[in-house]
Short mmCIF file of C-alpha atoms and ligand atoms in Angstrom, two decimals:
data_model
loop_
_atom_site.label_atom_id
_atom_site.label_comp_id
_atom_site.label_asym_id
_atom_site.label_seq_id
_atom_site.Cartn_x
_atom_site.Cartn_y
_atom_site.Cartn_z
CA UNK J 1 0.00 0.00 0.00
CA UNK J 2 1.34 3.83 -0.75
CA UNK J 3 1.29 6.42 1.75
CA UNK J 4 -1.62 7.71 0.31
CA UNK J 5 -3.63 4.62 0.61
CA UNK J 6 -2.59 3.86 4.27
CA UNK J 7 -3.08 7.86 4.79
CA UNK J 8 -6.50 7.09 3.44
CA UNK J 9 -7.30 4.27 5.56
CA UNK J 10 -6.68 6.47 8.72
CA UNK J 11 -9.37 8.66 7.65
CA UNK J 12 -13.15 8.09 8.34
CA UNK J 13 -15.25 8.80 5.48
CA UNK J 14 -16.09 12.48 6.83
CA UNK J 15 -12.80 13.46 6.78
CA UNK J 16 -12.30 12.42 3.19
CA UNK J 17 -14.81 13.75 2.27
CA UNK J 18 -14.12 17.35 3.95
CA UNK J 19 -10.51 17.39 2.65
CA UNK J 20 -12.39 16.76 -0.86
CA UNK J 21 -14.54 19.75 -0.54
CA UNK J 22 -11.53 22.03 0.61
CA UNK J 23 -9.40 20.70 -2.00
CA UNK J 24 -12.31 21.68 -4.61
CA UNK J 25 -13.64 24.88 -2.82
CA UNK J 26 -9.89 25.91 -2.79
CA UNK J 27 -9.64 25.31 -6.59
CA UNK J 28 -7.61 22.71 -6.30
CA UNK J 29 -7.22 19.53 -8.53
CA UNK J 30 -8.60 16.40 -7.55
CA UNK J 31 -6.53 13.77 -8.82
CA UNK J 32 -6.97 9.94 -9.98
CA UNK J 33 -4.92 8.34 -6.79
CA UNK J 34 -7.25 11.00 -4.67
CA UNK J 35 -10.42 10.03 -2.90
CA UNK J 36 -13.30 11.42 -4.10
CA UNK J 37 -17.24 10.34 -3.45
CA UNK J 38 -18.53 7.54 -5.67
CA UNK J 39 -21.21 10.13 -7.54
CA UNK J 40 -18.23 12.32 -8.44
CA UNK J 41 -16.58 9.91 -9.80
CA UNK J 42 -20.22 8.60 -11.67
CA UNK J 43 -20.46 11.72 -12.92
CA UNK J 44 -17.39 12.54 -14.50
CA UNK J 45 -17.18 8.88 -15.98
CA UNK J 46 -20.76 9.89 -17.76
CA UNK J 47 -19.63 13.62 -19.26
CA UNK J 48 -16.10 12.48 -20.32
CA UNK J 49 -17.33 9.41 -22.03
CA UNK J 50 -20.22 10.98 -23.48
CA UNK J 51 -17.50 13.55 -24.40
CA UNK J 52 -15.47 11.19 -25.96
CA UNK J 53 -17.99 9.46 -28.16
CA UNK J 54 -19.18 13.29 -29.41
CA UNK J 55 -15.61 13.59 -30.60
CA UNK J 56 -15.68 10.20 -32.60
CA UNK J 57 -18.84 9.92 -34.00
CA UNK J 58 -18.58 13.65 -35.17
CA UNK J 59 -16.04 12.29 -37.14
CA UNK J 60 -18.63 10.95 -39.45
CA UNK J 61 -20.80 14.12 -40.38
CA UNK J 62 -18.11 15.90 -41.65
CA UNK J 63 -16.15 12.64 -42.65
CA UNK J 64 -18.85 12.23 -45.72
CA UNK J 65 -17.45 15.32 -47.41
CA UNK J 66 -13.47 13.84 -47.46
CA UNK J 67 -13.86 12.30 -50.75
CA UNK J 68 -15.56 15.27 -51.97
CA UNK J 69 -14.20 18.33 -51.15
CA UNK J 70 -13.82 20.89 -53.72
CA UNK J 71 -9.68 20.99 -53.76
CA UNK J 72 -6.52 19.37 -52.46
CA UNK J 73 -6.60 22.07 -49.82
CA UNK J 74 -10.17 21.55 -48.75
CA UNK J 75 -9.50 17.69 -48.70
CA UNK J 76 -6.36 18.33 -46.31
CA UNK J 77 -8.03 20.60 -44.16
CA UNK J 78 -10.57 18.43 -43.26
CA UNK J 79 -8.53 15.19 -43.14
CA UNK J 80 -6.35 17.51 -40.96
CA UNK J 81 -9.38 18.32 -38.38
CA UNK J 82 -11.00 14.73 -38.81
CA UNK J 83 -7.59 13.49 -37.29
CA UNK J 84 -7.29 15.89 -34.39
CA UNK J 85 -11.11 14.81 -33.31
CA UNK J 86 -9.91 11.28 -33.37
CA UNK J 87 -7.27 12.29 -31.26
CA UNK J 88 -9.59 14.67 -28.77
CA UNK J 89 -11.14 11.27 -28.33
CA UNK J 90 -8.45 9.13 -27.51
CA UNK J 91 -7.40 12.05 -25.00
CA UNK J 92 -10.75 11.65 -23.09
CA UNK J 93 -11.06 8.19 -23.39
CA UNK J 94 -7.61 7.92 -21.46
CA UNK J 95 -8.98 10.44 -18.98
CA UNK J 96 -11.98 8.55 -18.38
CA UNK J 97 -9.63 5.04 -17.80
CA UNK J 98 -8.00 7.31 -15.24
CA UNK J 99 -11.27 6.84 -13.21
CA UNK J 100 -11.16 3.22 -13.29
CA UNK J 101 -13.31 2.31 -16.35
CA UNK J 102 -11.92 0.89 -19.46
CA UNK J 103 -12.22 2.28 -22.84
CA UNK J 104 -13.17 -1.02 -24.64
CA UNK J 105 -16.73 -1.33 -21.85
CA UNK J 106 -17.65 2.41 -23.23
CA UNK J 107 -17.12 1.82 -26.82
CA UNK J 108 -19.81 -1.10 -25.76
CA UNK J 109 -21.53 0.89 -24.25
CA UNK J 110 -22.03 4.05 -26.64
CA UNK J 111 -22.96 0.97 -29.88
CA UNK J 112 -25.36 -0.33 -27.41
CA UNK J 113 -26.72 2.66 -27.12
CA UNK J 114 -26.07 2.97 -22.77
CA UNK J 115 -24.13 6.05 -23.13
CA UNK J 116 -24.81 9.47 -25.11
CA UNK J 117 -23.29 11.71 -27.24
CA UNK J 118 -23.73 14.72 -28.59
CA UNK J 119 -27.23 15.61 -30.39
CA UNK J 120 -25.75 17.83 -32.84
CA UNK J 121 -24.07 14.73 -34.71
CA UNK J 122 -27.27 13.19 -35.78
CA UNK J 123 -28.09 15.99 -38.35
CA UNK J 124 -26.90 15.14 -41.92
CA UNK J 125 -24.34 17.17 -43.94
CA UNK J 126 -26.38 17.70 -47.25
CA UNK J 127 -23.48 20.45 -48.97
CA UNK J 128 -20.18 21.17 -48.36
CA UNK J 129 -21.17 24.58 -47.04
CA UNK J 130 -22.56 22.51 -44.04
CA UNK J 131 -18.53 21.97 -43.42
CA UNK J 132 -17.86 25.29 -42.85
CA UNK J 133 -20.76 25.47 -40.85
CA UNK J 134 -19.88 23.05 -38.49
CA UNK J 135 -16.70 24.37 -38.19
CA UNK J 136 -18.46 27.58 -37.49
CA UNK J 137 -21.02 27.26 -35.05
CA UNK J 138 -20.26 23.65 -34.25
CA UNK J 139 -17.07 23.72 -33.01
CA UNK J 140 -17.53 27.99 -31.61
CA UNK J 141 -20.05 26.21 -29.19
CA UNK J 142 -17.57 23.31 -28.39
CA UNK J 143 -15.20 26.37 -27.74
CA UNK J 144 -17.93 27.80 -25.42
CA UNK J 145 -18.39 24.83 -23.79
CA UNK J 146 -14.87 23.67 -23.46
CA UNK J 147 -12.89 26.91 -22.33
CA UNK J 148 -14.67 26.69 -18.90
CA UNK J 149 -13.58 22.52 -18.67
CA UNK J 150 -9.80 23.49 -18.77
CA UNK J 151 -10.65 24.97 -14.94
CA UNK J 152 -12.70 22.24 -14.25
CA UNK J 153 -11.93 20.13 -10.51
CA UNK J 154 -10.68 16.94 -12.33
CA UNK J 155 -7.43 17.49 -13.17
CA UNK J 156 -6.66 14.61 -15.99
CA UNK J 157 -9.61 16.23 -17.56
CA UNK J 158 -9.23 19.55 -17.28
CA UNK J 159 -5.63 19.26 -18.70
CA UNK J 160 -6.88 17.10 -22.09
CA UNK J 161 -8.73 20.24 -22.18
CA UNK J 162 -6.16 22.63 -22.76
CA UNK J 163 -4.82 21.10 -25.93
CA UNK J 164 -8.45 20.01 -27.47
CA UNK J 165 -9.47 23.83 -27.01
CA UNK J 166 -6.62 25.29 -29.19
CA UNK J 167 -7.07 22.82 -31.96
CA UNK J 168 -11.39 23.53 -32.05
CA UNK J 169 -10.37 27.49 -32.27
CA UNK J 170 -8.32 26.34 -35.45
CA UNK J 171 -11.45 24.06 -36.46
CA UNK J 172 -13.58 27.17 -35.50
CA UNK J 173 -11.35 29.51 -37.93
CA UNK J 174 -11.36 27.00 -40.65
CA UNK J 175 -14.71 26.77 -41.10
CA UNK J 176 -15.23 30.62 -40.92
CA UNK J 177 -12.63 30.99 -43.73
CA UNK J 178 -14.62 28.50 -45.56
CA UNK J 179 -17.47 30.23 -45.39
CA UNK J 180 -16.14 33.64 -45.86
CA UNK J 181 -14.75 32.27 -49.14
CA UNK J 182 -18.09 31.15 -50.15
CA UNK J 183 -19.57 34.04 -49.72
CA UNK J 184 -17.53 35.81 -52.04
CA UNK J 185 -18.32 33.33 -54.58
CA UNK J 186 -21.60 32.87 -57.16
CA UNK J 187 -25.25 33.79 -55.67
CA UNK J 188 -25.38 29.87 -55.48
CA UNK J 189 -22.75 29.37 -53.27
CA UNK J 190 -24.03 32.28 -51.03
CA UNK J 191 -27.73 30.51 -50.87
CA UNK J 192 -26.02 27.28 -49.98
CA UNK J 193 -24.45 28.89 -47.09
CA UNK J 194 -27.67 30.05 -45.67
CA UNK J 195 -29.50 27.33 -46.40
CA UNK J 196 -26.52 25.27 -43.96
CA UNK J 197 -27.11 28.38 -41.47
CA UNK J 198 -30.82 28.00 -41.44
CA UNK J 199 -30.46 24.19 -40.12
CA UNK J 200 -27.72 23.81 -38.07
CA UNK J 201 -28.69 27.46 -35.75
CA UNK J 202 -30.92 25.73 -33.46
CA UNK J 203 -29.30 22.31 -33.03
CA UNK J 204 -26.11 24.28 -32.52
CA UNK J 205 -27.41 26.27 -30.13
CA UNK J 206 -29.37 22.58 -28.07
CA UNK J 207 -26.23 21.34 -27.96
CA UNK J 208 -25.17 23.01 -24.63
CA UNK J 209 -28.03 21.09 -22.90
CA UNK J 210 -31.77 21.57 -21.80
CA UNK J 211 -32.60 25.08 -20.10
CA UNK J 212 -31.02 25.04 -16.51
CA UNK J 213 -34.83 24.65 -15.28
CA UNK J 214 -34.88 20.88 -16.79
CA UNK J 215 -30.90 20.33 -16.19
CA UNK J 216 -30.98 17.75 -13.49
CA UNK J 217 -27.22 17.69 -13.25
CA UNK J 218 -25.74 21.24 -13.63
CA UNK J 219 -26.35 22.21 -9.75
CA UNK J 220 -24.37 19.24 -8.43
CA UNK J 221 -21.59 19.07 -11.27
CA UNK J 222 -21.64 23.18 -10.57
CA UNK J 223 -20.95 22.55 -7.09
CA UNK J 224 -17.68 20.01 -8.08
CA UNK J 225 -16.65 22.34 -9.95
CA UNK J 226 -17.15 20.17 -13.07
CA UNK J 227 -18.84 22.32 -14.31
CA UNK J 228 -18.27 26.21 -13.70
CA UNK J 229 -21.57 27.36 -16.24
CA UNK J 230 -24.96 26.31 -16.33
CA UNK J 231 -26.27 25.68 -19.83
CA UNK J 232 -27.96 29.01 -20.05
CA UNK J 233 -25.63 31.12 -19.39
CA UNK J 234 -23.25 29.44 -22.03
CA UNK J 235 -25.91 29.43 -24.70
CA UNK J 236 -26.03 32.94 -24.41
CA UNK J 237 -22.44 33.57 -24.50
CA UNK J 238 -22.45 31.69 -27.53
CA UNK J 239 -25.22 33.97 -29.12
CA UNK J 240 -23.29 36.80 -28.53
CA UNK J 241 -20.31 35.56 -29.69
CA UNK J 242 -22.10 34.42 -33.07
CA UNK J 243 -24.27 37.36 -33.79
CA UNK J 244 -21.74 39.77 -34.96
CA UNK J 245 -20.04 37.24 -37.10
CA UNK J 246 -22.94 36.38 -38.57
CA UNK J 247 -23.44 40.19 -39.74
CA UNK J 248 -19.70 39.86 -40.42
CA UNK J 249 -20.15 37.28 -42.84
CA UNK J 250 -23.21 38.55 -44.52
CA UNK J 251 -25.84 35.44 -43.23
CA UNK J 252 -29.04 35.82 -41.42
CA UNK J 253 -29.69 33.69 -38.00
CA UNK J 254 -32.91 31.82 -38.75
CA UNK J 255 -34.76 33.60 -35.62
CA UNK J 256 -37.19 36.48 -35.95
CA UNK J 257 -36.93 37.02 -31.95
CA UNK J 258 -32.97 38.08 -31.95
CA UNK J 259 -33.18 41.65 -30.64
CA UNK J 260 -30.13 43.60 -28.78
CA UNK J 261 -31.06 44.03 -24.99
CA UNK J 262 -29.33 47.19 -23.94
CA UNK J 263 -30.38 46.45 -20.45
CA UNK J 264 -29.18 43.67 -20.37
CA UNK J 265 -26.14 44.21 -22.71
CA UNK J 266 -27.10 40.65 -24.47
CA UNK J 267 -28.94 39.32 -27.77
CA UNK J 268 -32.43 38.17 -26.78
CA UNK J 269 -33.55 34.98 -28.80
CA UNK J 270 -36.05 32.74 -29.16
CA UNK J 271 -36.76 29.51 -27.70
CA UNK J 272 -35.21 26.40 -29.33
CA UNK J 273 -37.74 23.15 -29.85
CA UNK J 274 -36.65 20.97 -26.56
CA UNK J 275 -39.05 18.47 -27.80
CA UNK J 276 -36.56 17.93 -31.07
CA UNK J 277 -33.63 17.65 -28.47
CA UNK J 278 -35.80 14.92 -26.12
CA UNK J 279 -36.07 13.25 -29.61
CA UNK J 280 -32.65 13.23 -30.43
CA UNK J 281 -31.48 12.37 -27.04
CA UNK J 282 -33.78 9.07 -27.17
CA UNK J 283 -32.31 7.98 -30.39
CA UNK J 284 -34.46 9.21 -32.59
CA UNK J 285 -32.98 12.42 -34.19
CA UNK J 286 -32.47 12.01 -38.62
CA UNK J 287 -29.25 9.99 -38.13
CA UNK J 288 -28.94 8.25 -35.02
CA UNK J 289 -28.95 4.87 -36.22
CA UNK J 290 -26.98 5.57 -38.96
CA UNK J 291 -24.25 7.06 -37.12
CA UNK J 292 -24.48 4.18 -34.28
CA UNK J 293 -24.23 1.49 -36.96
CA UNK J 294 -21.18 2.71 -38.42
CA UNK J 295 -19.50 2.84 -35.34
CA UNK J 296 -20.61 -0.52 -34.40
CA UNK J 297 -19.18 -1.56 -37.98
CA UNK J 298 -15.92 0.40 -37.58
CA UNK J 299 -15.12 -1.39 -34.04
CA UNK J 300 -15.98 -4.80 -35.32
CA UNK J 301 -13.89 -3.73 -38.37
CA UNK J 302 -11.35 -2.66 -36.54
CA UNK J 303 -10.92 -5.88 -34.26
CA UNK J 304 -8.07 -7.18 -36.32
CA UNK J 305 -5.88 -4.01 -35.46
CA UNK J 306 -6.32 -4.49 -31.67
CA UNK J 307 -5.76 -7.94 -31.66
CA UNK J 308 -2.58 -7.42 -34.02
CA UNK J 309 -1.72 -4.95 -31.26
CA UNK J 310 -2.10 -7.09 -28.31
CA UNK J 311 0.37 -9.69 -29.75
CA UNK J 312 2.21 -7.50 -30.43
CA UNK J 313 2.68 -6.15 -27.20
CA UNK J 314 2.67 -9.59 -26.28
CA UNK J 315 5.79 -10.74 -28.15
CA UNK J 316 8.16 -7.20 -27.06
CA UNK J 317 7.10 -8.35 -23.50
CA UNK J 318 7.89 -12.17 -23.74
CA UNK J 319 11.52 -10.46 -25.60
CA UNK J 320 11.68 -8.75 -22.90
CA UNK J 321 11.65 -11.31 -20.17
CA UNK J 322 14.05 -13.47 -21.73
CA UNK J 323 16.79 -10.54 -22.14
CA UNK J 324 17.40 -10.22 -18.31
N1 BYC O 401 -26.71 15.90 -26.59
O1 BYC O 401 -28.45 17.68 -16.80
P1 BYC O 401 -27.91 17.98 -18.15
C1 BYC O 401 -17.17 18.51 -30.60
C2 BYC O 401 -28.06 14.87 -21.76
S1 BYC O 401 -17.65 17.26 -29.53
C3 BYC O 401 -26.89 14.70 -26.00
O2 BYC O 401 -27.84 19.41 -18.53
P2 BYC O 401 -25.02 17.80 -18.05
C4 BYC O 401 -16.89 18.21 -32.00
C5 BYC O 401 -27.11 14.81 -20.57
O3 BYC O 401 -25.99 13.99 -20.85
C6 BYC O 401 -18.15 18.19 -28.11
N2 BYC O 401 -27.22 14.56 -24.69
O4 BYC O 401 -26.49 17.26 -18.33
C7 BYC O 401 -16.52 16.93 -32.40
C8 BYC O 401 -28.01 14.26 -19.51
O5 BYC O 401 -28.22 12.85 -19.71
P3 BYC O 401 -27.61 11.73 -18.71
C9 BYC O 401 -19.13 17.55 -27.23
C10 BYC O 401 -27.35 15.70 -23.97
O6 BYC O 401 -24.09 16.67 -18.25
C11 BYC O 401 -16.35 16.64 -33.74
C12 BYC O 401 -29.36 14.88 -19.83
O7 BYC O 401 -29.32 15.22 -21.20
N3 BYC O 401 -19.06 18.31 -26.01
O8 BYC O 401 -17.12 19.60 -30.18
O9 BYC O 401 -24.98 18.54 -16.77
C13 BYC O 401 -16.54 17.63 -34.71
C14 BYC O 401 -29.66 16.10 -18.98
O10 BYC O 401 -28.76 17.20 -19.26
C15 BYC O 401 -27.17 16.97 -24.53
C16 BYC O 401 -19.18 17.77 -24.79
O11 BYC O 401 -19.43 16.61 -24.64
C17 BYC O 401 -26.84 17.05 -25.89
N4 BYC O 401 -26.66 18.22 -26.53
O12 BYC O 401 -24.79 18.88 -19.23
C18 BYC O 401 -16.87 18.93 -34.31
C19 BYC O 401 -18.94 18.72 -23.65
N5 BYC O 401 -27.38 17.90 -23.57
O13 BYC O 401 -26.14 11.70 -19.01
C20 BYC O 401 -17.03 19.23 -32.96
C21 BYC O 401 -18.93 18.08 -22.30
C22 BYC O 401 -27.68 17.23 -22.47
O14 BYC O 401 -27.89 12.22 -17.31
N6 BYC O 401 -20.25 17.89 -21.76
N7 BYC O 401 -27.70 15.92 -22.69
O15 BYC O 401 -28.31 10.46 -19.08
C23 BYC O 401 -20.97 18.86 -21.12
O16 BYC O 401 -20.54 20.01 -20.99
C24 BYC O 401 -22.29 18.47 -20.51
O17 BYC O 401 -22.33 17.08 -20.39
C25 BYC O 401 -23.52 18.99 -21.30
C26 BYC O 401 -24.79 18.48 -20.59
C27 BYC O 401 -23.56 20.50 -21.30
C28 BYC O 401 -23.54 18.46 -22.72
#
C-alpha cells in the first residue's frame, strides 16, 4: 500500500470527504490516486465518455465530405481536423480510464446505445457549405463549452482540455474561412451557405443542454466544480459571440426574436424546440442509427488491429523477459 492509501485508511469517510470539498472549494485539482465520493466519480465517468464518443462519432458528419471536397486544400483541411477529433477522443477516453473504467466497456456501451453523445451529430451534412458550418457554429459552441472545462476540478480532464481547445479554435477559424470564401463566390454558393445556417442554428445552439430549469445535473456538477456554467448562461455567451459574425459574414440567424437588450447588454432569442432535443437524445434524431451502426461496424472492423496490437505487445514483453 502507498502512503496515500494507508493515509487514506486512517481517515473516516467524513474526513475524506471534507478534505475533498476544501481541495475543490480551494480550486484545487482532484486527482486519480485521490479520494473522491462515488457520484463524483459517476459523474465525471458519464460527461467524459459521453464527451469522448461526441468527438468520434462527429467524425462521421463531416467525414462524408473527405472524398468530396472541392480541392486538395479543402480535402487536407478536413482530413487535418477529422484526425485531431480522433485524437480529442483518444485524450478523453484515457482520462476517463483514469477513473477506473476501461475504454473497450464504453465503446460497448455508446454501440449499445447505454451512453450518449452529442445531439448535434445526428443531423446530416447535405453540402459542403454545411462543413464550414460546423466548423463555425459547431465547433464555436464546443469552444464555449470547453474553455470553462480546462478549470474544471478533475485534473486529468481539465488538462486534455487545454490542448483540445486550441485545436477547435483552429477548427472554428477553418470553417469561418470556408465560409467567408463562399460568400464571395456565385449567388449559389451564397444561398447554400444560408440554407446550412438556417439548419444547423438551433441544433447548434441545443447542444449546450436543456434550459437550466430541466438540467438535473448542472447544480451538483456546478458545485464540483465540473462544471463552472450552467447551460444558459453558455448558450447565451455563444449567441453573442455568433451574432456579430454572422453580420460579419453577410448570413441571417434563422430567428425572428434576436433583438439587442441594452439592459441587459445581451442578444435576446427565441426559444429552441426541446421536444426535437428529447427526440434526439432518445435515439431518434435524422441519423442516429446511422451514425451508431457505423461505429458498431468500424469497431468490429477494426478488431483485427487491436488484436494485431495485443500480440504485439505480447511478443516485445515475452523479448523482454528473456533478455534479463
Ligand atoms: N446531446 O443535466 P444535463 C465537438 C443529456 S464534440 C446529448 O444538462 P449535463 C466536436 C445529458 O448527458 C463536443 N445529450 O447534463 C466533435 C443528460 O443525460 P444523462 C461535445 C445531452 O451533463 C467533432 C441529460 O441530457 N461536447 O465539439 O450537466 C466535430 C440532462 O442534461 C445533450 C461535450 O461533450 C446534448 N446536446 O450537461 C466537431 C462537452 N445535452 O447523461 C465538434 C462536455 C444534455 O444524465 N459535456 N444531454 O443520461 C458537457 O458540458 C455536458 O455534459 C452537457 C450536458 C452540457 C452536454
Amino acid at each position: 500500500m502507498n502512503a496515500a492509501g494507508a493515509e487514506s485508511v486512517m481517515r473516516s469517510d467524513a474526513e475524506l470527504e471534507a478534505h475533498f470539498d476544501a481541495v475543490v472549494g480551494a480550486e484545487q485539482r482532484i486527482e486519480p490516486r485521490d479520494w473522491m465520493p462515488d457520484a463524483y466519480r459517476a459523474t465525471l465517468v458519464r460527461q467524459i465518455a459521453q464527451h469522448a464518443h461526441s468527438e468520434i462519432i462527429g467524425m462521421q458528419p463531416e467525414g462524408n465530405w473527405l472524398t468530396r471536397a472541392p480541392s486538395l486544400r479543402r480535402k487536407a483541411i478536413l482530413l487535418a481536423k477529422a484526425q485531431d477529433e480522433a485524437g480529442h477522443g483518444l485524450y478523453l477516453y484515457a482520462a476517463a480510464e483514469t477513473l477506473g473504467v476501461d475504454r473497450a466497456e464504453l465503446t460497448e456501451k455508446l454501440v449499445s446505445g447505454r451512453q450518449k453523445y452529442s445531439s448535434i451529430f445526428n443531423y446530416p451534412t447535405l453540402t459542403f457549405a454545411d462543413v464550414g458550418v460546423i466548423g463555425w457554429l459547431v465547433d464555436g459552441a464546443a469552444i464555449c463549452n470547453q474553455v470553462p472545462l480546462c478549470r474544471c476540478s478533475y485534473g486529468p480532464y481539465a488538462r486534455a482540455m487545454v490542448r483540445v481547445c486550441k485545436e477547435e479554435s483552429f477548427h472554428q477559424r477553418q470553417g469561418y474561412e470556408l465560409l467567408m470564401t463562399l460568400m464571395r463566390g456565385t449567388e449559389g454558393q451564397r444561398r447554400m451557405v444560408q440554407d446550412a445556417v438556417d439548419r444547423w442554428w438551433w441544433p447548434s445552439l441545443m447542444m449546450f443542454g436543456p434550459p437550466d430549469g430541466d438540467s438535473p445535473n448542472t447544480a451538483q456538477s456546478m458545485a464540483w466544480r465540473i462544471k463552472r456554467h450552467t447551460n444558459d448562461e453558455l448558450r447565451q455567451r455563444f449567441v453573442d459571440m455568433t451574432v456579430p459574425q454572422a453580420e460579419h459574414l453577410g448570413v441571417t440567424l434563422p430567428d425572428p426574436a434576436l433583438s439587442w437588450n441594452e439592459e441587459r447588454g445581451g442578444w435576446d432569442f427565441g426559444e429552441p424546440d426541446w421536444s426535437e432535443l428529447k427526440q434526439v437524445i432518445k435515439g431518434q434524431g435524422p441519423c442516429n442509427a446511422e451514425r451508431v451502426e457505423r461505429r458498431r461496424a468500424a469497431h468490429e472492423d477494426g478488431a483485427w488491429v487491436r488484436e494485431a496490437a495485443l500480440a504485439y505487445a505480447a511478443k516485445q514483453q515475452k523479448q523482454r523477459g528473456t533478455e534479463k
